[in-house]
Amino acid sequence: MKIVAIGRNYPDHAKELHNAVPEQPVIFLKPDTALLKDNHNFYYPAFSGNIHHEVEVVLRICKEGKHIGAKFAPTYYDAVGLGIDFTARDIQQQQKDKSLPWELAKAFDGSAPVSALYPKDTFGDLHNLGFRLDKNGVTVQRGNTAEMIFSFEDILVFVSQYITLRKGDLIFTGTPAGVGPVAIDDYLEGFIGTERLFHFHVK
Ligand code: MG
């Protein structure tokens, strides 16, 4: 499986990092070795001094899709969860400054913690889904899928023009404002609505 992630999909987040609001989705990939499941500890990597949290709604693809049509896009994902797109912000800035790709900052081991995935009708209206991240008991990010620049369907249509989506692939749909650093011994908890979907420690 692969993880396709969308960058700059919430206007307030694009602004906080001084990026333009994009005209088409910004995408990057994470390998399956980035996946961190079952609330396992995230181990802070030695190569970075500035790992940021980016909480994101995650979709699971349920059938193979290439050139997905807008009308059929909702039938290509069957489950929803919550994850973190951990980002080595220091490395990402160096790569951006040199106009180089982002993989070293985004695709490292354990950089994609994901909660259990739930049938997509579990949480009500997917286009108006409130979610948040708490760090050490304090809310640090809060978002609603209604604020997304590109909807879940837009993302599947766009990505599948270039990359075939397969059953089991995961889509990270972008982070709202409030990204910030994590430190060893931090405790992170992710919620959709009032439902806690993940909780784990940084070690
Ligand atoms: Mg992200």
PDB file of C-alpha atoms and ligand atoms in Angstrom:
ATOM      1  CA  MET A   1       0.000   0.000   0.000  1.00  0.00           C
ATOM      2  CA  LYS A   2       0.973   3.621  -0.323  1.00  0.00           C
ATOM      3  CA  ILE A   3       0.090   6.814   1.472  1.00  0.00           C
ATOM      4  CA  VAL A   4      -0.801   9.840  -0.616  1.00  0.00           C
ATOM      5  CA  ALA A   5      -0.745  13.096   1.327  1.00  0.00           C
ATOM      6  CA  ILE A   6      -2.123  16.495   0.410  1.00  0.00           C
ATOM      7  CA  GLY A   7      -0.302  19.684   1.362  1.00  0.00           C
ATOM      8  CA  ARG A   8      -1.753  23.161   1.921  1.00  0.00           C
ATOM      9  CA  ASN A   9      -5.393  22.057   1.811  1.00  0.00           C
ATOM     10  CA  TYR A  10      -6.636  24.418   4.542  1.00  0.00           C
ATOM     11  CA  PRO A  11      -6.271  28.154   3.823  1.00  0.00           C
ATOM     12  CA  ASP A  12      -5.286  29.098   7.394  1.00  0.00           C
ATOM     13  CA  HIS A  13      -2.497  26.512   7.409  1.00  0.00           C
ATOM     14  CA  ALA A  14      -1.141  27.588   4.009  1.00  0.00           C
ATOM     15  CA  LYS A  15      -1.006  31.138   5.396  1.00  0.00           C
ATOM     16  CA  GLU A  16       0.713  30.216   8.665  1.00  0.00           C
ATOM     17  CA  LEU A  17       3.625  28.732   6.686  1.00  0.00           C
ATOM     18  CA  HIS A  18       3.579  31.704   4.289  1.00  0.00           C
ATOM     19  CA  ASN A  19       2.609  29.546   1.304  1.00  0.00           C
ATOM     20  CA  ALA A  20       0.221  30.615  -1.445  1.00  0.00           C
ATOM     21  CA  VAL A  21      -3.182  28.931  -1.460  1.00  0.00           C
ATOM     22  CA  PRO A  22      -2.693  26.389  -4.260  1.00  0.00           C
ATOM     23  CA  GLU A  23      -4.658  26.268  -7.510  1.00  0.00           C
ATOM     24  CA  GLN A  24      -4.344  22.500  -7.685  1.00  0.00           C
ATOM     25  CA  PRO A  25      -3.671  19.982  -4.909  1.00  0.00           C
ATOM     26  CA  VAL A  26      -0.075  19.699  -3.680  1.00  0.00           C
ATOM     27  CA  ILE A  27       0.677  16.023  -3.226  1.00  0.00           C
ATOM     28  CA  PHE A  28       3.485  13.860  -1.862  1.00  0.00           C
ATOM     29  CA  LEU A  29       3.867  10.200  -0.942  1.00  0.00           C
ATOM     30  CA  LYS A  30       4.862   8.352   2.183  1.00  0.00           C
ATOM     31  CA  PRO A  31       5.988   4.701   1.997  1.00  0.00           C
ATOM     32  CA  ASP A  32       4.344   1.908   4.007  1.00  0.00           C
ATOM     33  CA  THR A  33       7.323   2.033   6.401  1.00  0.00           C
ATOM     34  CA  ALA A  34       6.028   5.451   7.560  1.00  0.00           C
ATOM     35  CA  LEU A  35       2.890   3.881   8.979  1.00  0.00           C
ATOM     36  CA  LEU A  36       2.579   3.782  12.783  1.00  0.00           C
ATOM     37  CA  LYS A  37      -0.477   1.957  14.110  1.00  0.00           C
ATOM     38  CA  ASP A  38      -2.144   0.820  17.332  1.00  0.00           C
ATOM     39  CA  ASN A  39      -1.091   3.884  19.355  1.00  0.00           C
ATOM     40  CA  HIS A  40       2.555   2.825  19.332  1.00  0.00           C
ATOM     41  CA  ASN A  41       5.129   5.336  20.560  1.00  0.00           C
ATOM     42  CA  PHE A  42       6.606   7.724  18.016  1.00  0.00           C
ATOM     43  CA  TYR A  43      10.378   7.783  18.351  1.00  0.00           C
ATOM     44  CA  TYR A  44      11.844  11.231  17.749  1.00  0.00           C
ATOM     45  CA  PRO A  45      14.377  10.857  14.918  1.00  0.00           C
ATOM     46  CA  ALA A  46      17.984  11.916  15.499  1.00  0.00           C
ATOM     47  CA  PHE A  47      18.268  13.748  12.177  1.00  0.00           C
ATOM     48  CA  SER A  48      15.828  16.537  13.058  1.00  0.00           C
ATOM     49  CA  GLY A  49      15.531  19.121  15.789  1.00  0.00           C
ATOM     50  CA  ASN A  50      12.085  20.384  14.762  1.00  0.00           C
ATOM     51  CA  ILE A  51       9.469  17.676  14.207  1.00  0.00           C
ATOM     52  CA  HIS A  52       5.996  19.190  13.769  1.00  0.00           C
ATOM     53  CA  HIS A  53       2.572  17.605  14.206  1.00  0.00           C
ATOM     54  CA  GLU A  54       0.014  17.950  11.399  1.00  0.00           C
ATOM     55  CA  VAL A  55      -3.274  16.286  12.332  1.00  0.00           C
ATOM     56  CA  GLU A  56      -5.258  15.131   9.275  1.00  0.00           C
ATOM     57  CA  VAL A  57      -8.392  13.208   8.377  1.00  0.00           C
ATOM     58  CA  VAL A  58      -7.394   9.961   6.645  1.00  0.00           C
ATOM     59  CA  LEU A  59      -9.384   8.063   3.997  1.00  0.00           C
ATOM     60  CA  ARG A  60      -9.000   4.408   3.057  1.00  0.00           C
ATOM     61  CA  ILE A  61      -9.341   3.494  -0.605  1.00  0.00           C
ATOM     62  CA  CYS A  62     -11.596   0.457  -1.173  1.00  0.00           C
ATOM     63  CA  LYS A  63     -11.092  -0.379  -4.862  1.00  0.00           C
ATOM     64  CA  GLU A  64      -8.692   0.245  -7.693  1.00  0.00           C
ATOM     65  CA  GLY A  65      -9.185   3.634  -9.318  1.00  0.00           C
ATOM     66  CA  LYS A  66      -7.564   5.304 -12.301  1.00  0.00           C
ATOM     67  CA  HIS A  67      -9.028   8.487 -13.838  1.00  0.00           C
ATOM     68  CA  ILE A  68     -11.794   8.480 -11.244  1.00  0.00           C
ATOM     69  CA  GLY A  69     -14.801  10.537 -12.324  1.00  0.00           C
ATOM     70  CA  ALA A  70     -16.173  13.137  -9.902  1.00  0.00           C
ATOM     71  CA  LYS A  71     -19.585  11.470  -9.770  1.00  0.00           C
ATOM     72  CA  PHE A  72     -18.116   8.145  -8.663  1.00  0.00           C
ATOM     73  CA  ALA A  73     -15.376   9.453  -6.359  1.00  0.00           C
ATOM     74  CA  PRO A  74     -17.361   8.824  -3.131  1.00  0.00           C
ATOM     75  CA  THR A  75     -17.518   5.095  -3.960  1.00  0.00           C
ATOM     76  CA  TYR A  76     -13.705   4.775  -3.920  1.00  0.00           C
ATOM     77  CA  TYR A  77     -13.253   5.200  -0.158  1.00  0.00           C
ATOM     78  CA  ASP A  78     -15.061   3.238   2.512  1.00  0.00           C
ATOM     79  CA  ALA A  79     -13.424   4.225   5.794  1.00  0.00           C
ATOM     80  CA  VAL A  80     -12.253   7.287   7.675  1.00  0.00           C
ATOM     81  CA  GLY A  81      -9.748   7.787  10.480  1.00  0.00           C
ATOM     82  CA  LEU A  82      -7.346  10.347  11.856  1.00  0.00           C
ATOM     83  CA  GLY A  83      -3.592  10.536  11.512  1.00  0.00           C
ATOM     84  CA  ILE A  84      -0.576  12.769  11.913  1.00  0.00           C
ATOM     85  CA  ASP A  85       1.630  13.808   9.030  1.00  0.00           C
ATOM     86  CA  PHE A  86       4.811  14.227  11.086  1.00  0.00           C
ATOM     87  CA  THR A  87       7.096  16.674   9.332  1.00  0.00           C
ATOM     88  CA  ALA A  88      10.747  17.496   9.959  1.00  0.00           C
ATOM     89  CA  ARG A  89      10.172  21.218   9.507  1.00  0.00           C
ATOM     90  CA  ASP A  90      13.879  22.067   9.635  1.00  0.00           C
ATOM     91  CA  ILE A  91      14.683  19.627   6.831  1.00  0.00           C
ATOM     92  CA  GLN A  92      11.620  20.667   4.840  1.00  0.00           C
ATOM     93  CA  GLN A  93      12.762  24.307   4.987  1.00  0.00           C
ATOM     94  CA  GLN A  94      16.240  23.347   3.777  1.00  0.00           C
ATOM     95  CA  GLN A  95      14.711  21.350   0.915  1.00  0.00           C
ATOM     96  CA  LYS A  96      12.318  24.161   0.003  1.00  0.00           C
ATOM     97  CA  ASP A  97      15.176  26.672  -0.011  1.00  0.00           C
ATOM     98  CA  LYS A  98      17.013  24.469  -2.517  1.00  0.00           C
ATOM     99  CA  SER A  99      13.826  23.649  -4.507  1.00  0.00           C
ATOM    100  CA  LEU A 100      14.342  19.977  -3.679  1.00  0.00           C
ATOM    101  CA  PRO A 101      11.652  17.344  -2.987  1.00  0.00           C
ATOM    102  CA  TRP A 102      10.275  16.820   0.514  1.00  0.00           C
ATOM    103  CA  GLU A 103      10.725  13.099   1.132  1.00  0.00           C
ATOM    104  CA  LEU A 104      13.456  13.435   3.763  1.00  0.00           C
ATOM    105  CA  ALA A 105      11.148  15.712   5.742  1.00  0.00           C
ATOM    106  CA  LYS A 106       7.925  13.775   5.233  1.00  0.00           C
ATOM    107  CA  ALA A 107       8.491  10.093   4.447  1.00  0.00           C
ATOM    108  CA  PHE A 108      10.714   8.884   7.301  1.00  0.00           C
ATOM    109  CA  ASP A 109       9.943   5.831   9.454  1.00  0.00           C
ATOM    110  CA  GLY A 110       6.980   6.353  11.773  1.00  0.00           C
ATOM    111  CA  SER A 111       6.013   9.676  10.182  1.00  0.00           C
ATOM    112  CA  ALA A 112       2.412   8.549   9.579  1.00  0.00           C
ATOM    113  CA  PRO A 113       0.608   7.489  12.766  1.00  0.00           C
ATOM    114  CA  VAL A 114      -2.943   6.419  11.849  1.00  0.00           C
ATOM    115  CA  SER A 115      -5.885   5.542  14.075  1.00  0.00           C
ATOM    116  CA  ALA A 116      -8.204   2.614  13.510  1.00  0.00           C
ATOM    117  CA  LEU A 117     -10.384   3.267  10.461  1.00  0.00           C
ATOM    118  CA  TYR A 118     -14.172   3.364  10.752  1.00  0.00           C
ATOM    119  CA  PRO A 119     -16.917   2.921   8.149  1.00  0.00           C
ATOM    120  CA  LYS A 120     -17.410   6.291   6.532  1.00  0.00           C
ATOM    121  CA  ASP A 121     -20.963   6.726   7.813  1.00  0.00           C
ATOM    122  CA  THR A 122     -19.733   6.530  11.448  1.00  0.00           C
ATOM    123  CA  PHE A 123     -19.191  10.238  11.997  1.00  0.00           C
ATOM    124  CA  GLY A 124     -22.104  11.842  10.137  1.00  0.00           C
ATOM    125  CA  ASP A 125     -21.531  14.439   7.401  1.00  0.00           C
ATOM    126  CA  LEU A 126     -17.996  13.917   6.092  1.00  0.00           C
ATOM    127  CA  HIS A 127     -17.995  17.378   4.561  1.00  0.00           C
ATOM    128  CA  ASN A 128     -18.583  18.986   7.938  1.00  0.00           C
ATOM    129  CA  LEU A 129     -16.393  16.958  10.236  1.00  0.00           C
ATOM    130  CA  GLY A 130     -14.811  18.658  13.228  1.00  0.00           C
ATOM    131  CA  PHE A 131     -11.474  17.237  14.409  1.00  0.00           C
ATOM    132  CA  ARG A 132      -8.674  18.258  16.724  1.00  0.00           C
ATOM    133  CA  LEU A 133      -5.323  17.372  18.222  1.00  0.00           C
ATOM    134  CA  ASP A 134      -4.509  17.713  21.904  1.00  0.00           C
ATOM    135  CA  LYS A 135      -0.900  17.859  23.126  1.00  0.00           C
ATOM    136  CA  ASN A 136      -0.434  17.129  26.821  1.00  0.00           C
ATOM    137  CA  GLY A 137      -4.139  17.801  27.395  1.00  0.00           C
ATOM    138  CA  VAL A 138      -4.219  21.163  25.586  1.00  0.00           C
ATOM    139  CA  THR A 139      -5.869  21.545  22.155  1.00  0.00           C
ATOM    140  CA  VAL A 140      -3.237  22.669  19.624  1.00  0.00           C
ATOM    141  CA  GLN A 141      -5.023  22.100  16.301  1.00  0.00           C
ATOM    142  CA  ARG A 142      -8.686  22.320  15.448  1.00  0.00           C
ATOM    143  CA  GLY A 143     -10.178  21.916  11.974  1.00  0.00           C
ATOM    144  CA  ASN A 144     -13.320  21.122  10.054  1.00  0.00           C
ATOM    145  CA  THR A 145     -13.422  19.354   6.695  1.00  0.00           C
ATOM    146  CA  ALA A 146     -15.806  22.109   5.510  1.00  0.00           C
ATOM    147  CA  GLU A 147     -12.732  24.386   5.344  1.00  0.00           C
ATOM    148  CA  MET A 148     -10.818  22.189   2.891  1.00  0.00           C
ATOM    149  CA  ILE A 149      -9.790  23.835  -0.370  1.00  0.00           C
ATOM    150  CA  PHE A 150     -10.021  20.495  -2.200  1.00  0.00           C
ATOM    151  CA  SER A 151     -12.716  18.061  -1.043  1.00  0.00           C
ATOM    152  CA  PHE A 152     -12.138  14.347  -0.566  1.00  0.00           C
ATOM    153  CA  GLU A 153     -13.689  13.814  -4.003  1.00  0.00           C
ATOM    154  CA  ASP A 154     -11.546  16.519  -5.668  1.00  0.00           C
ATOM    155  CA  ILE A 155      -8.454  14.831  -4.234  1.00  0.00           C
ATOM    156  CA  LEU A 156      -9.336  11.361  -5.573  1.00  0.00           C
ATOM    157  CA  VAL A 157     -10.183  12.735  -9.023  1.00  0.00           C
ATOM    158  CA  PHE A 158      -6.929  14.705  -9.172  1.00  0.00           C
ATOM    159  CA  VAL A 159      -4.532  12.106  -7.794  1.00  0.00           C
ATOM    160  CA  SER A 160      -5.961   9.232  -9.881  1.00  0.00           C
ATOM    161  CA  GLN A 161      -5.184  11.094 -13.093  1.00  0.00           C
ATOM    162  CA  TYR A 162      -1.501  10.518 -12.282  1.00  0.00           C
ATOM    163  CA  ILE A 163      -1.298   7.638  -9.806  1.00  0.00           C
ATOM    164  CA  THR A 164      -3.557   4.582  -9.719  1.00  0.00           C
ATOM    165  CA  LEU A 165      -5.178   4.228  -6.326  1.00  0.00           C
ATOM    166  CA  ARG A 166      -5.466   0.724  -4.942  1.00  0.00           C
ATOM    167  CA  LYS A 167      -7.513  -0.946  -2.261  1.00  0.00           C
ATOM    168  CA  GLY A 168      -5.886  -0.274   1.114  1.00  0.00           C
ATOM    169  CA  ASP A 169      -4.096   2.923   0.087  1.00  0.00           C
ATOM    170  CA  LEU A 170      -4.478   5.790   2.543  1.00  0.00           C
ATOM    171  CA  ILE A 171      -5.072   9.454   1.745  1.00  0.00           C
ATOM    172  CA  PHE A 172      -3.945  12.128   4.223  1.00  0.00           C
ATOM    173  CA  THR A 173      -6.220  15.037   3.374  1.00  0.00           C
ATOM    174  CA  GLY A 174      -4.289  18.016   4.739  1.00  0.00           C
ATOM    175  CA  THR A 175      -3.861  19.795   8.047  1.00  0.00           C
ATOM    176  CA  PRO A 176      -5.596  22.840   9.512  1.00  0.00           C
ATOM    177  CA  ALA A 177      -3.729  25.714  11.185  1.00  0.00           C
ATOM    178  CA  GLY A 178      -1.898  25.250  14.457  1.00  0.00           C
ATOM    179  CA  VAL A 179       0.978  22.991  13.423  1.00  0.00           C
ATOM    180  CA  GLY A 180       3.819  23.063  15.894  1.00  0.00           C
ATOM    181  CA  PRO A 181       6.701  21.168  17.454  1.00  0.00           C
ATOM    182  CA  VAL A 182       6.553  17.970  19.461  1.00  0.00           C
ATOM    183  CA  ALA A 183       9.091  16.968  22.109  1.00  0.00           C
ATOM    184  CA  ILE A 184      10.116  13.742  23.779  1.00  0.00           C
ATOM    185  CA  ASP A 185       7.541  12.710  26.417  1.00  0.00           C
ATOM    186  CA  ASP A 186       4.693  14.652  24.757  1.00  0.00           C
ATOM    187  CA  TYR A 187       1.330  12.877  24.791  1.00  0.00           C
ATOM    188  CA  LEU A 188      -0.796  13.318  21.666  1.00  0.00           C
ATOM    189  CA  GLU A 189      -4.530  12.620  21.391  1.00  0.00           C
ATOM    190  CA  GLY A 190      -6.586  12.959  18.199  1.00  0.00           C
ATOM    191  CA  PHE A 191     -10.365  13.404  18.076  1.00  0.00           C
ATOM    192  CA  ILE A 192     -13.087  13.442  15.456  1.00  0.00           C
ATOM    193  CA  GLY A 193     -16.001  15.198  17.120  1.00  0.00           C
ATOM    194  CA  THR A 194     -15.853  14.005  20.717  1.00  0.00           C
ATOM    195  CA  GLU A 195     -14.554  10.547  19.784  1.00  0.00           C
ATOM    196  CA  ARG A 196     -10.901   9.951  20.664  1.00  0.00           C
ATOM    197  CA  LEU A 197      -9.341   8.071  17.753  1.00  0.00           C
ATOM    198  CA  PHE A 198      -5.690   7.874  18.754  1.00  0.00           C
ATOM    199  CA  HIS A 199      -3.445   8.554  21.696  1.00  0.00           C
ATOM    200  CA  PHE A 200       0.284   7.924  21.918  1.00  0.00           C
ATOM    201  CA  HIS A 201       3.541   9.204  23.345  1.00  0.00           C
ATOM    202  CA  VAL A 202       6.581  10.751  21.735  1.00  0.00           C
ATOM    203  CA  LYS A 203       9.713   8.972  22.973  1.00  0.00           C
TER     204      LYS A 203
HETATM  205 MG    MG B   1       0.318  17.540   6.019  1.00  0.00          MG
END
